Short mmCIF file of C-alpha atoms in Angstrom, two decimals:
data_model
loop_
_atom_site.label_atom_id
_atom_site.label_comp_id
_atom_site.label_asym_id
_atom_site.label_seq_id
_atom_site.Cartn_x
_atom_site.Cartn_y
_atom_site.Cartn_z
CA MET A 1 0.06 0.03 -0.18
CA THR A 2 1.65 3.41 -1.12
CA VAL A 3 1.23 6.22 1.40
CA TYR A 4 1.37 9.76 0.33
CA HIS A 5 2.48 12.42 2.48
CA ALA A 6 1.61 15.86 2.23
CA SER A 7 3.97 18.39 1.42
CA LYS A 8 4.65 21.34 3.00
CA ALA A 9 3.39 23.62 0.60
CA GLU A 10 -0.09 21.50 0.94
CA GLN A 11 -0.44 21.60 4.64
CA MET A 12 -0.44 25.57 4.79
CA PRO A 13 -4.16 26.07 4.46
CA VAL A 14 -4.90 23.84 7.16
CA SER A 15 -2.16 25.75 9.61
CA GLN A 16 -4.06 29.29 8.32
CA ALA A 17 -7.42 27.86 8.43
CA ASN A 18 -6.67 26.70 12.26
CA ASP A 19 -5.78 30.68 12.94
CA ALA A 20 -8.63 31.99 11.41
CA ARG A 21 -10.76 29.98 13.85
CA CYS A 22 -9.09 30.93 16.56
CA LEU A 23 -9.06 34.81 15.18
CA ALA A 24 -12.96 34.51 14.75
CA THR A 25 -13.40 32.90 18.25
CA THR A 26 -11.40 35.84 19.97
CA VAL A 27 -13.16 38.27 18.19
CA SER A 28 -16.29 36.75 19.12
CA LYS A 29 -15.51 36.72 22.30
CA LEU A 30 -14.28 40.66 22.44
CA ALA A 31 -17.94 41.06 20.70
CA ASP A 32 -19.95 39.30 23.69
CA GLN A 33 -17.67 41.15 26.15
CA ARG A 34 -18.36 44.77 24.65
CA ARG A 35 -21.77 43.66 24.21
CA LYS A 36 -22.07 43.14 28.02
CA ILE A 37 -20.33 46.07 28.31
CA ALA A 38 -22.95 48.40 26.60
CA ILE A 39 -26.08 46.55 28.12
CA SER A 40 -24.45 47.43 31.84
CA VAL A 41 -23.67 50.83 30.66
CA PHE A 42 -27.42 51.18 29.22
CA VAL A 43 -28.67 49.88 32.56
CA TRP A 44 -26.52 52.24 34.43
CA LEU A 45 -27.57 55.09 32.45
CA ALA A 46 -31.56 54.24 32.77
CA MET A 47 -31.18 53.89 36.61
CA VAL A 48 -29.95 57.46 36.87
CA SER A 49 -32.28 58.62 34.37
CA VAL A 50 -35.21 57.14 36.39
CA SER A 51 -33.59 58.57 39.63
CA ILE A 52 -33.47 61.84 37.95
CA SER A 53 -36.58 61.90 36.89
CA LEU A 54 -37.93 60.98 40.40
CA ALA A 55 -36.02 63.42 42.19
CA PHE A 56 -37.61 66.27 39.97
CA GLY A 57 -41.11 64.65 39.92
CA GLU A 58 -40.78 64.77 43.64
CA GLU A 59 -39.55 68.07 43.69
CA THR A 60 -42.18 69.46 41.30
CA PHE A 61 -44.41 67.24 43.88
CA GLU A 62 -43.65 69.21 46.39
CA ARG A 63 -43.95 72.56 45.32
CA GLN A 64 -47.13 72.53 43.62
CA ALA A 65 -48.32 70.52 46.88
CA SER A 66 -47.39 73.78 49.09
CA TRP A 67 -51.29 74.50 48.78
CA GLN A 68 -53.98 73.35 46.74
CA ARG A 69 -57.72 75.08 46.46
CA HIS A 70 -60.59 72.95 48.32
CA ASP A 71 -63.25 72.26 45.84
CA VAL A 72 -66.82 72.36 47.19
CA ASP A 73 -67.10 68.73 48.18
CA GLU A 74 -63.58 68.37 49.60
CA MET A 75 -64.67 71.80 51.87
CA ALA A 76 -68.05 69.82 53.03
CA ARG A 77 -66.18 66.92 53.69
CA MET A 78 -63.79 69.00 56.19
CA LEU A 79 -66.77 71.06 57.73
CA ARG A 80 -68.49 66.98 58.12
CA THR A 81 -65.17 65.87 60.15
CA SER A 82 -64.53 68.77 62.15
CA LEU A 83 -68.51 68.78 63.71
CA ASP A 84 -68.32 65.33 63.87
CA ALA A 85 -65.28 65.40 65.90
CA ILE A 86 -66.51 67.87 68.78
CA GLY A 87 -69.85 65.84 68.79
CA ILE A 88 -72.42 67.66 66.96
CA LEU A 89 -75.39 65.36 65.82
CA PRO A 90 -75.26 63.51 62.65
CA GLY A 91 -78.80 65.32 61.51
CA GLU A 92 -77.32 68.84 62.82
CA ILE A 93 -74.37 67.82 60.55
CA ASP A 94 -75.83 66.73 57.56
CA LEU A 95 -78.12 70.58 57.10
CA ALA A 96 -74.69 72.10 57.92
CA SER A 97 -73.05 70.43 55.24
CA GLU A 98 -76.19 70.65 52.79
CA GLN A 99 -76.66 74.72 53.90
CA PHE A 100 -73.21 75.29 53.02
CA ILE A 101 -73.03 73.67 49.61
CA GLY A 102 -76.04 75.36 48.77
CA ALA A 103 -75.08 78.68 49.66
CA ILE A 104 -71.66 78.25 47.27
CA GLU A 105 -73.38 76.57 44.36
CA LYS A 106 -76.58 78.31 44.63
CA GLN A 107 -76.20 81.50 46.19
CA ASP A 108 -72.69 82.14 45.07
CA MET A 109 -71.58 82.91 48.40
CA ASP A 110 -67.60 83.10 49.12
CA PRO A 111 -66.56 79.68 50.73
CA LEU A 112 -65.53 81.45 54.14
CA ASP A 113 -68.72 82.87 54.36
CA ALA A 114 -70.93 80.12 53.27
CA LEU A 115 -68.74 78.74 56.53
CA ILE A 116 -70.13 81.27 59.06
CA THR A 117 -73.32 80.93 58.09
CA SER A 118 -73.62 77.51 58.43
CA LEU A 119 -72.03 77.11 61.62
CA ARG A 120 -73.91 80.20 63.49
CA PRO A 121 -76.71 78.18 64.42
CA ILE A 122 -74.76 74.92 65.95
CA LEU A 123 -72.10 76.70 67.20
CA PRO A 124 -72.36 79.51 70.06
CA ALA A 125 -68.63 80.31 69.77
CA VAL A 126 -68.91 81.36 65.98
CA GLU A 127 -71.93 83.30 66.46
CA ASN A 128 -70.85 85.07 69.17
CA LEU A 129 -67.65 86.04 67.47
CA VAL A 130 -70.15 87.74 64.55
CA ILE A 131 -72.33 89.21 67.04
CA THR A 132 -68.99 91.00 68.25
CA THR A 133 -67.77 91.90 64.77
CA GLN A 134 -70.80 93.24 63.84
CA SER A 135 -70.36 95.84 66.71
CA SER A 136 -66.80 96.52 67.11
CA LEU A 137 -64.09 94.98 64.98
CA VAL A 138 -61.39 95.63 67.02
CA LYS A 139 -62.68 93.68 69.78
CA ALA A 140 -63.62 90.68 67.76
CA GLY A 141 -59.78 91.07 67.20
CA ALA A 142 -59.15 91.07 70.48
CA SER A 143 -61.45 87.96 71.59
CA VAL A 144 -59.04 85.55 69.70
CA ASP A 145 -55.91 87.14 71.61
CA PRO A 146 -54.34 84.41 74.78
CA SER A 147 -55.20 87.06 76.88
CA SER A 148 -58.46 87.18 76.36
CA SER A 149 -61.16 85.34 78.23
CA THR A 150 -62.76 84.22 75.30
CA TYR A 151 -59.70 82.81 73.74
CA GLY A 152 -60.63 79.58 74.46
CA GLU A 153 -64.16 79.40 72.76
CA ILE A 154 -62.57 79.72 69.03
CA GLU A 155 -59.29 77.69 70.00
CA SER A 156 -61.00 74.59 71.22
CA LEU A 157 -62.43 73.88 67.93
CA PRO A 158 -60.83 71.35 65.75
CA LYS A 159 -57.73 72.81 63.72
CA SER A 160 -59.67 73.20 60.02
CA LEU A 161 -62.42 75.48 61.59
CA ARG A 162 -59.99 76.93 63.96
CA MET A 163 -57.88 78.13 60.93
CA SER A 164 -60.89 78.66 58.95
CA VAL A 165 -62.99 81.07 61.07
CA ARG A 166 -59.57 83.09 61.61
CA THR A 167 -59.16 83.63 58.22
CA TRP A 168 -62.36 84.87 58.35
CA LEU A 169 -62.03 87.02 61.02
CA GLY A 170 -58.46 88.62 59.77
CA ARG A 171 -60.05 89.11 56.16
CA GLU A 172 -62.87 91.35 57.69
CA LEU A 173 -60.19 93.25 59.52
CA VAL A 174 -57.92 93.43 56.78
CA ARG A 175 -60.58 94.83 54.70
CA ALA A 176 -61.25 97.83 57.63
CA ARG A 177 -57.59 98.18 57.33
CA LEU A 178 -56.82 97.30 60.59
CA TYR A 179 -54.08 95.13 59.79
CA ASP A 180 -52.33 95.78 63.53
CA GLU A 181 -55.22 94.07 65.01
CA ALA A 182 -55.54 91.39 61.72
CA LEU A 183 -52.27 90.27 62.01
CA PRO A 184 -52.20 88.45 65.52
CA VAL A 185 -55.26 86.86 64.13
CA ILE A 186 -54.21 85.37 61.01
CA ALA A 187 -50.53 85.02 61.37
CA GLU A 188 -50.69 81.56 63.03
CA VAL A 189 -52.99 80.21 59.90
CA ASP A 190 -51.86 77.29 58.52
CA PRO A 191 -52.89 77.88 54.78
CA ALA A 192 -53.31 73.93 54.26
CA GLU A 193 -55.60 73.67 56.92
CA SER A 194 -58.07 76.76 55.96
CA ILE A 195 -60.73 75.72 53.60
CA ASP A 196 -59.57 78.72 51.76
CA PRO A 197 -55.64 78.36 51.62
CA ALA A 198 -55.56 81.31 49.15
CA SER A 199 -57.40 84.15 51.11
CA ALA A 200 -55.33 83.28 54.22
CA LEU A 201 -52.02 83.92 52.39
CA PHE A 202 -53.30 86.90 50.60
CA PHE A 203 -54.91 88.91 53.35
CA ARG A 204 -51.64 87.87 55.63
CA GLY A 205 -49.54 88.65 52.67
CA VAL A 206 -51.77 92.25 52.57
CA CYS A 207 -50.63 93.12 56.44
CA TYR A 208 -47.24 92.46 56.34
CA HIS A 209 -47.07 94.20 53.13
CA THR A 210 -48.79 97.38 54.84
CA LEU A 211 -46.82 97.14 57.78
CA LEU A 212 -43.59 97.03 56.05
CA MET A 213 -42.35 93.78 56.89
CA LYS A 214 -40.47 92.95 53.55
CA LYS A 215 -39.23 89.34 54.24
CA GLU A 216 -42.75 87.88 55.24
CA ALA A 217 -44.56 89.65 52.61
CA LEU A 218 -42.67 88.30 49.58
CA ALA A 219 -42.78 85.02 51.49
CA ASP A 220 -46.66 84.50 51.53
CA LEU A 221 -47.18 86.63 48.39
CA ARG A 222 -44.88 84.42 46.55
CA ARG A 223 -45.98 81.23 48.18
CA LEU A 224 -49.51 82.50 46.94
CA LEU A 225 -48.08 82.65 43.72
CA GLU A 226 -46.63 79.42 43.10
CA ASN A 227 -50.36 78.19 42.33
CA GLU A 228 -52.13 81.31 40.39
CA ALA A 229 -54.27 78.46 38.80
CA ASP A 230 -55.97 77.96 42.16
CA SER A 231 -56.10 81.67 43.04
CA PRO A 232 -58.71 84.07 42.31
CA ILE A 233 -57.44 86.39 39.19
CA ARG A 234 -57.84 89.74 41.91
CA PHE A 235 -55.35 87.84 44.06
CA VAL A 236 -52.76 87.15 41.89
CA ARG A 237 -52.61 90.14 40.29
CA THR A 238 -52.76 91.95 43.79
CA ALA A 239 -50.14 89.87 44.76
CA LYS A 240 -47.85 90.60 42.02
CA MET A 241 -48.15 94.43 42.09
CA MET A 242 -47.28 94.14 45.92
CA VAL A 243 -44.56 92.36 45.36
CA ALA A 244 -43.24 94.43 42.48
CA ASP A 245 -44.01 97.09 45.04
CA ILE A 246 -42.28 95.88 48.54
CA GLN A 247 -38.75 94.01 46.69
CA PRO A 248 -36.78 97.50 46.43
CA LEU A 249 -37.86 98.47 49.74
CA LYS A 250 -34.67 99.52 51.60
CA ASP A 251 -33.95 100.61 55.17
CA ASP A 252 -33.77 104.85 56.39
CA SER A 253 -35.08 105.38 52.69
CA LEU A 254 -37.14 108.13 51.65
CA ASP A 255 -39.36 105.60 49.87
CA GLU A 256 -39.41 103.64 53.50
CA ILE A 257 -39.77 107.23 55.22
CA SER A 258 -43.13 107.67 53.11
CA ARG A 259 -44.58 104.39 53.42
CA LEU A 260 -44.39 105.27 57.40
CA MET A 261 -46.03 108.78 56.88
CA THR A 262 -48.88 106.71 55.16
CA ASP A 263 -49.18 104.29 57.77
CA VAL A 264 -49.57 107.11 60.75
CA SER A 265 -52.14 108.69 58.08
CA ARG A 266 -53.77 105.95 58.22
CA ARG A 267 -53.51 105.46 61.96
CA LEU A 268 -54.88 108.67 62.90
CA ASP A 269 -57.78 108.02 60.43
CA LEU A 270 -58.93 105.55 62.36
CA GLY A 271 -58.63 107.48 65.80
CA ARG A 272 -55.08 106.10 67.12
CA ALA A 273 -53.59 108.23 68.81
CA ASN A 274 -51.66 105.95 71.06
CA GLU A 275 -47.90 105.01 71.61
CA GLU A 276 -47.82 103.30 68.32
CA VAL A 277 -48.60 106.50 66.45
CA GLU A 278 -45.99 108.04 68.44
CA LYS A 279 -43.29 105.51 67.92
CA ARG A 280 -44.17 105.61 64.38
CA GLU A 281 -43.36 109.40 64.15
CA GLN A 282 -40.30 109.42 66.16
CA GLN A 283 -39.15 107.02 63.74
CA ILE A 284 -40.23 109.08 60.75
CA ILE A 285 -38.30 112.11 62.18
CA ASP A 286 -35.40 109.91 63.16
CA LYS A 287 -34.80 109.05 59.60
CA LEU A 288 -35.50 112.28 58.21
CA THR A 289 -32.53 113.49 60.62
CA LYS A 290 -30.48 110.75 59.30
CA ILE A 291 -31.14 111.84 55.69
CA ILE A 292 -30.25 115.51 56.67
CA ASP A 293 -27.19 114.82 58.64
CA LYS A 294 -25.60 113.00 55.64
CA ILE A 295 -26.78 115.32 52.74
CA GLU A 296 -24.99 118.34 55.24
CA LYS A 297 -22.01 116.04 56.00
CA ASP A 298 -21.77 115.20 51.77
CA GLN A 299 -22.07 118.72 51.35
CA GLN A 300 -19.11 120.06 54.26
CA GLN A 301 -17.18 117.19 52.52
CA GLN A 302 -17.59 118.97 48.81
CA GLN A 303 -17.18 122.23 50.11
CA GLN A 304 -13.49 121.44 51.52
CA GLN A 305 -12.69 119.57 48.52
CA GLN A 306 -13.50 122.43 46.61
CA GLN A 307 -11.55 124.82 49.37
CA GLN A 308 -8.22 122.55 49.27
CA SER A 309 -8.41 122.73 45.33
CA ALA A 310 -8.35 126.39 45.55
CA ASP A 311 -5.76 126.71 48.21
CA GLY A 312 -3.30 124.13 46.01
CA LYS A 313 -4.10 127.04 42.97
CA ASN A 314 -3.33 130.11 45.36
CA SER A 315 -0.21 128.28 47.05
CA GLN A 316 0.94 127.90 43.52
CA GLY A 317 0.76 131.22 42.09
CA ASP A 318 2.55 132.44 46.10
CA GLN A 319 5.30 130.33 44.52
CA GLN A 320 6.07 132.11 41.61
CA GLY A 321 5.60 136.00 43.45
CA SER A 322 7.27 137.04 46.67
CA PRO A 323 6.59 135.89 50.11
CA MET A 324 4.19 137.15 52.58
CA ASN A 325 6.11 139.23 56.03
CA GLU A 326 3.35 137.55 57.75
CA SER A 327 2.17 134.44 58.60
CA ARG A 328 -1.62 134.79 57.51
CA ILE A 329 -3.79 133.71 54.36
CA ALA A 330 -2.46 135.75 50.94
CA GLY A 331 -4.67 138.71 50.39
CA ALA A 332 -6.29 139.33 53.59
CA ALA A 333 -5.94 143.03 55.13
CA GLY A 334 -6.88 142.44 58.93
CA ASN A 335 -5.37 140.55 61.24
CA GLY A 336 -7.61 137.42 60.96
CA ASP A 337 -9.83 138.13 64.19
CA VAL A 338 -13.42 137.26 63.71
CA ASP A 339 -16.63 137.33 66.00
CA LEU A 340 -17.71 134.56 67.67
CA LYS A 341 -21.19 133.37 67.01
CA LYS A 342 -23.81 132.97 69.92
CA MET A 343 -24.92 129.22 69.38
CA LYS A 344 -28.51 128.21 70.52
CA ASP A 345 -28.74 125.02 72.58
CA GLY A 346 -31.63 122.23 71.53
CA ASN A 347 -32.29 120.96 67.95
CA GLY A 348 -34.28 123.20 65.85
CA TRP A 349 -33.94 121.51 62.77
CA GLY A 350 -37.63 121.31 62.72
CA ASN A 351 -38.16 125.55 62.75
CA LEU A 352 -35.66 126.21 60.50
CA PRO A 353 -36.14 129.36 58.55
CA PRO A 354 -39.13 129.09 55.46
CA ALA A 355 -35.51 129.26 52.84
CA GLU A 356 -33.39 127.02 54.53
CA ARG A 357 -36.46 124.52 55.02
CA GLN A 358 -37.24 124.85 51.49
CA GLN A 359 -33.86 124.17 50.54
CA ALA A 360 -33.55 121.23 52.37
CA ILE A 361 -36.83 119.42 51.23
CA GLN A 362 -35.94 120.21 47.35
CA GLN A 363 -31.88 118.50 48.54
CA ILE A 364 -34.33 115.64 50.35
CA SER A 365 -36.80 114.76 47.60
CA ARG A 366 -34.82 115.78 44.47
CA ASP A 367 -35.29 113.14 42.72
CA LEU A 368 -38.37 111.30 44.33
CA PRO A 369 -42.00 111.30 42.72
CA THR A 370 -43.90 113.79 43.48
CA HIS A 371 -45.82 112.42 46.57
CA TYR A 372 -42.89 111.68 48.55
CA ARG A 373 -42.18 115.57 48.28
CA GLU A 374 -45.73 116.59 49.13
CA ALA A 375 -45.68 114.37 52.41
CA ILE A 376 -41.90 115.38 53.14
CA GLU A 377 -43.06 119.15 53.12
CA ALA A 378 -46.35 118.22 55.18
CA TYR A 379 -44.08 116.74 57.62
CA PHE A 380 -41.71 119.92 57.86
CA ARG A 381 -45.13 121.95 58.65
CA LYS A 382 -46.25 119.68 61.20
CA MET A 383 -42.92 120.06 63.35
CA ALA A 384 -42.94 123.74 62.60
CA THR A 385 -46.36 124.33 63.71
CA GLU A 386 -45.80 122.00 67.06
CA GLY A 387 -42.53 123.67 67.50
CA SER A 388 -44.23 127.34 67.38
#
């Protein structure tokens, strides 16, 4: 039997085929590894994306959930739950709920007014508060003060009712421009617990704005504007104007002084002549004095700079001429003696002569709107009258 041996040339294709198979296997393994890496990266990116989405979603939800408007059914449920908590009979609860819903849907009554109307027949504390409000809003505001003997009547109510009643009373006080009385009533209200969160934020913001409590005013008004869709249009527009109005307010500015004057005028219109009014008036005087002192100081510095500049020029001229025989100001004919002026004691800035007072007013209010200047002029006249 004849045996044939493959030549070297014939063995080469077999070796190349083995190398090709090894290379293909290696490439396949690398491809598998790349696919696994790609899948891992994709999964990781997907998890990161989901986490970011959830984070932003939670943040958006929290921002939107700062407060929400309650619909009629939700408000009625809050009313029923509160009345049940204090032991009101089921029949009376049903009647109060029906009256509440009917007042809103059929009579188009404000939710706060509808609530008070439905509570009066079954809650003596609310009935007494309404009667007091009708006779004296000031006394009604004081009735929910911790020092008042009637404080516990409202404070003993469930939280939702208590917050809602305080919102209603605070609104009535604000409408009467009784901001000092309204603020203690509405300051502690949790808007989320009131049946009308928008009213709680708006009327409290009005109090802070009028009383020049800038930080608190911006906080409430901006919180109200978080949910414009659930706020009455008049609230939204007015809140935006109040934010734009109080945001640039600075301490010890003429803008602040003008607002203080307006607040004093409001208090006097209401027949107030108490320590708070005197305190505000003194603040106005102190702030005006501070501004006048600053203007005078700036003028003195300006005059000194001008004098120094003039002296410098004179000195250069003297150096070019002959020296003086005596140590005195060049060009002076006398000995330099002057008469001492008699200085008057006391603070007479409010009793300045008319010409000087008018000049001071013009200096203070040069770049201000007309109503600021008028307010300042009125105050100077008042001080001059009191001084005489």
